Amino acid sequence: MLTVDFDRLRVGRGTRFLDAGAGAGRHSFEALRRGARVTALDLDEVELKGVQDMFEAMAAEGEVPAGGTGETVVASILDLPYEDASFDTVLASEILEHVPEDVQAISELVRVLAPGGTLAVTVPRWLPERVCWALSDEYHANEGGHIRIYKADELRAKLEDAGLVFTHQHHAHALHSPFWWIKCAVGVERDQHPLVRGYHRLLVWDMMKAPAATRVAEKALNPLIGKSVALYFTRPL
């Protein structure tokens, strides 16, 4: 389940790709399949162990093109352990809403991006996120939870102030918004609630089967209730 458009990110063989806040690695795996030199960075050592295991499994199965590499690094987005201009592509997906010092994090992401490179940021979209906050404090008011709700133009301005040039914006995962609204309404931890279980089965079926009907529906609904907003930028030469 990808939130960003990898063709728009220009990821291919040999691309130096940083997935900052990689989590379970879904975007890192796609970059590696395209032959990039992938760095999956996160603070969660347990998650990164699973990512490293998958990198090795992909290589063993012949899923990594020649030149593609994958490494995991435990580090903070606020102090990236890399020299300036170390990466051709930088991705920060669903991470800035967790970071109190978001301007500092953006500064670090821009610092390690090479001139001419591409940076993409995704965060929860304002309207679906606002509904979740209204329905449930438990959804966001916890350690490591969401501390802010971005408006897209606000986030765009912060990245432009850091020296980037905005190129594109889109929304993603409209089918996921109702799922989280249901969870917030019945209780975030009540995974066995019939409505939660039923909608979760629908999402799993959709991800596994990728039927044309739901692809068309999601494309139509994304501008209205897309759960995430993705913004793309380049660093001037």
XYZ file of C-alpha atoms in Angstrom:
237
model
C 0.000 0.000 0.000
C 2.005 2.936 -1.316
C 1.166 6.538 -0.504
C 3.538 8.158 -2.995
C 4.007 7.897 -6.754
C 7.431 6.349 -7.335
C 7.534 7.439 -10.959
C 7.105 11.026 -9.782
C 9.907 10.424 -7.266
C 12.137 9.312 -10.160
C 13.380 6.236 -8.314
C 15.353 3.776 -10.417
C 18.587 1.829 -10.542
C 21.275 3.431 -8.448
C 19.049 6.147 -6.935
C 20.294 7.080 -3.474
C 16.999 6.789 -1.582
C 16.357 7.760 2.039
C 13.145 6.570 3.680
C 13.108 8.729 6.832
C 10.733 7.246 9.373
C 10.541 4.030 7.398
C 8.411 2.109 9.899
C 7.642 -1.363 8.551
C 9.351 -0.500 5.263
C 6.602 -0.534 2.628
C 8.136 2.321 0.626
C 11.685 1.056 1.136
C 10.721 -2.292 -0.397
C 9.300 -0.641 -3.515
C 12.448 1.468 -3.935
C 14.613 -1.647 -3.620
C 12.493 -3.454 -6.237
C 13.386 -0.610 -8.585
C 17.104 -1.054 -7.963
C 17.702 1.911 -5.672
C 20.375 2.141 -3.001
C 17.942 2.252 -0.097
C 18.465 3.525 3.428
C 15.525 2.778 5.739
C 15.884 5.005 8.806
C 13.785 4.906 11.951
C 14.011 5.033 15.744
C 12.237 1.677 16.126
C 14.868 -1.076 16.160
C 12.234 -3.835 16.190
C 10.543 -2.538 13.045
C 13.891 -2.130 11.322
C 14.875 -5.724 12.111
C 11.843 -6.824 10.115
C 12.788 -4.454 7.299
C 16.334 -5.839 7.154
C 14.995 -9.391 7.094
C 12.762 -8.483 4.143
C 15.643 -6.826 2.292
C 17.606 -10.064 2.617
C 14.631 -12.190 1.566
C 14.058 -10.023 -1.518
C 17.699 -10.390 -2.520
C 17.544 -14.163 -2.007
C 14.449 -14.393 -4.225
C 16.057 -12.392 -7.018
C 13.711 -9.425 -6.592
C 16.510 -6.836 -6.403
C 17.935 -5.523 -9.690
C 21.696 -5.320 -10.116
C 23.119 -2.453 -8.100
C 20.189 -2.275 -5.694
C 21.065 -2.350 -2.002
C 19.135 -2.055 1.246
C 20.362 -1.010 4.681
C 18.626 -0.060 7.922
C 19.784 2.698 10.267
C 18.542 3.561 13.749
C 18.618 7.347 13.977
C 16.506 10.451 14.554
C 15.036 12.543 11.765
C 16.166 15.551 13.819
C 19.852 14.656 13.467
C 20.436 12.620 10.312
C 23.885 10.952 10.362
C 24.762 11.922 6.791
C 26.727 14.599 5.001
C 24.995 17.314 3.008
C 23.532 16.250 -0.357
C 23.869 12.512 0.371
C 20.618 11.385 -1.313
C 18.918 11.800 -4.689
C 15.467 11.111 -3.267
C 14.178 11.656 0.270
C 10.818 10.460 1.564
C 9.162 11.262 4.890
C 5.820 9.456 4.907
C 3.392 9.882 7.827
C 6.108 11.066 10.211
C 6.072 14.866 10.600
C 2.719 14.827 12.407
C 4.513 12.973 15.227
C 7.487 15.349 15.528
C 7.281 18.407 17.821
C 10.279 20.069 16.110
C 8.950 19.718 12.562
C 10.887 22.720 11.204
C 14.139 21.161 12.415
C 13.173 17.832 10.848
C 12.404 19.531 7.529
C 15.759 21.325 7.665
C 17.543 17.985 8.070
C 15.593 16.366 5.219
C 16.499 19.241 2.917
C 20.134 19.269 4.041
C 20.758 15.672 2.982
C 18.937 16.066 -0.358
C 21.200 16.608 -3.337
C 20.638 19.633 -5.602
C 18.224 18.567 -8.338
C 16.875 15.822 -6.096
C 13.280 15.057 -5.206
C 11.676 15.121 -1.766
C 8.181 13.890 -0.901
C 6.309 14.329 2.348
C 2.996 12.742 3.279
C 0.852 13.508 6.318
C -2.742 12.807 7.331
C -5.083 15.135 5.463
C -6.777 17.876 7.497
C -10.473 16.931 7.115
C -10.321 13.141 7.703
C -7.850 13.705 10.532
C -10.024 16.386 12.112
C -12.955 13.941 12.152
C -10.785 11.349 13.911
C -9.705 13.858 16.562
C -13.309 14.930 17.129
C -14.435 11.329 17.616
C -11.614 10.114 19.836
C -8.909 11.521 22.098
C -7.441 8.028 22.283
C -6.652 8.197 18.554
C -4.032 10.915 18.950
C -3.454 11.791 22.625
C -0.907 9.110 23.458
C 2.863 8.776 23.626
C 4.246 9.062 20.124
C 0.832 9.988 18.709
C -0.184 12.740 16.340
C 0.534 16.143 17.853
C -0.788 18.366 15.058
C -3.113 18.424 12.072
C -1.562 19.988 8.981
C -3.286 21.927 6.292
C -1.570 21.190 3.002
C -0.761 24.825 2.249
C 0.774 25.245 5.724
C 3.075 22.257 5.218
C 3.912 23.362 1.686
C 4.946 26.786 2.993
C 7.297 25.243 5.571
C 9.075 23.209 2.908
C 9.278 26.132 0.512
C 10.705 28.268 3.319
C 13.404 25.605 3.674
C 14.464 26.229 0.065
C 12.512 23.654 -1.935
C 10.391 24.159 -5.057
C 6.890 22.671 -4.959
C 6.009 20.476 -7.971
C 2.875 18.417 -7.260
C 0.259 17.365 -4.725
C -2.273 14.528 -4.531
C -4.366 12.612 -2.018
C -4.367 8.893 -1.235
C -6.179 6.117 0.636
C -9.769 7.403 0.573
C -11.051 3.924 1.460
C -9.067 4.059 4.702
C -10.745 7.178 6.077
C -14.063 5.465 6.958
C -12.130 2.636 8.611
C -10.467 5.066 11.022
C -13.695 6.955 11.606
C -15.322 3.667 12.629
C -12.406 2.789 14.924
C -12.525 6.216 16.553
C -16.290 5.978 17.033
C -16.330 2.505 18.637
C -12.924 2.656 20.406
C -9.484 2.642 18.810
C -8.431 -0.566 20.584
C -11.628 -2.505 19.811
C -10.251 -4.421 16.840
C -12.795 -7.217 17.289
C -15.819 -4.937 16.992
C -18.007 -6.280 14.132
C -17.878 -3.021 12.157
C -14.098 -2.773 12.504
C -13.551 -6.418 11.568
C -15.899 -6.186 8.613
C -14.313 -3.072 7.163
C -10.820 -4.449 7.792
C -11.689 -7.551 5.761
C -12.790 -5.252 2.945
C -9.471 -3.398 3.013
C -7.442 -6.612 3.061
C -9.484 -7.990 0.153
C -8.941 -4.761 -1.759
C -5.172 -4.793 -1.173
C -4.828 -8.460 -2.121
C -7.128 -8.509 -5.143
C -6.816 -4.897 -6.364
C -10.158 -4.999 -8.189
C -10.754 -2.375 -10.845
C -14.000 -1.226 -9.228
C -12.396 -0.147 -5.957
C -9.452 1.452 -7.802
C -11.920 3.603 -9.725
C -13.895 4.382 -6.567
C -10.811 5.361 -4.604
C -9.524 7.561 -7.411
C -12.852 9.397 -7.433
C -12.996 9.716 -3.635
C -9.371 10.686 -2.994
C -9.913 14.413 -3.699
C -12.812 14.378 -1.204
C -11.798 12.120 1.684
C -8.287 10.846 0.912
C -6.705 9.908 4.259
C -3.270 11.244 3.303
C -1.929 14.185 1.330
C 1.358 13.812 -0.546
C 3.468 16.806 -1.540
C 6.444 16.702 -3.920
C 9.359 19.112 -4.131
C 12.725 19.509 -5.817
C 15.875 21.142 -4.511
C 17.145 23.781 -6.940
C 20.495 23.215 -8.609
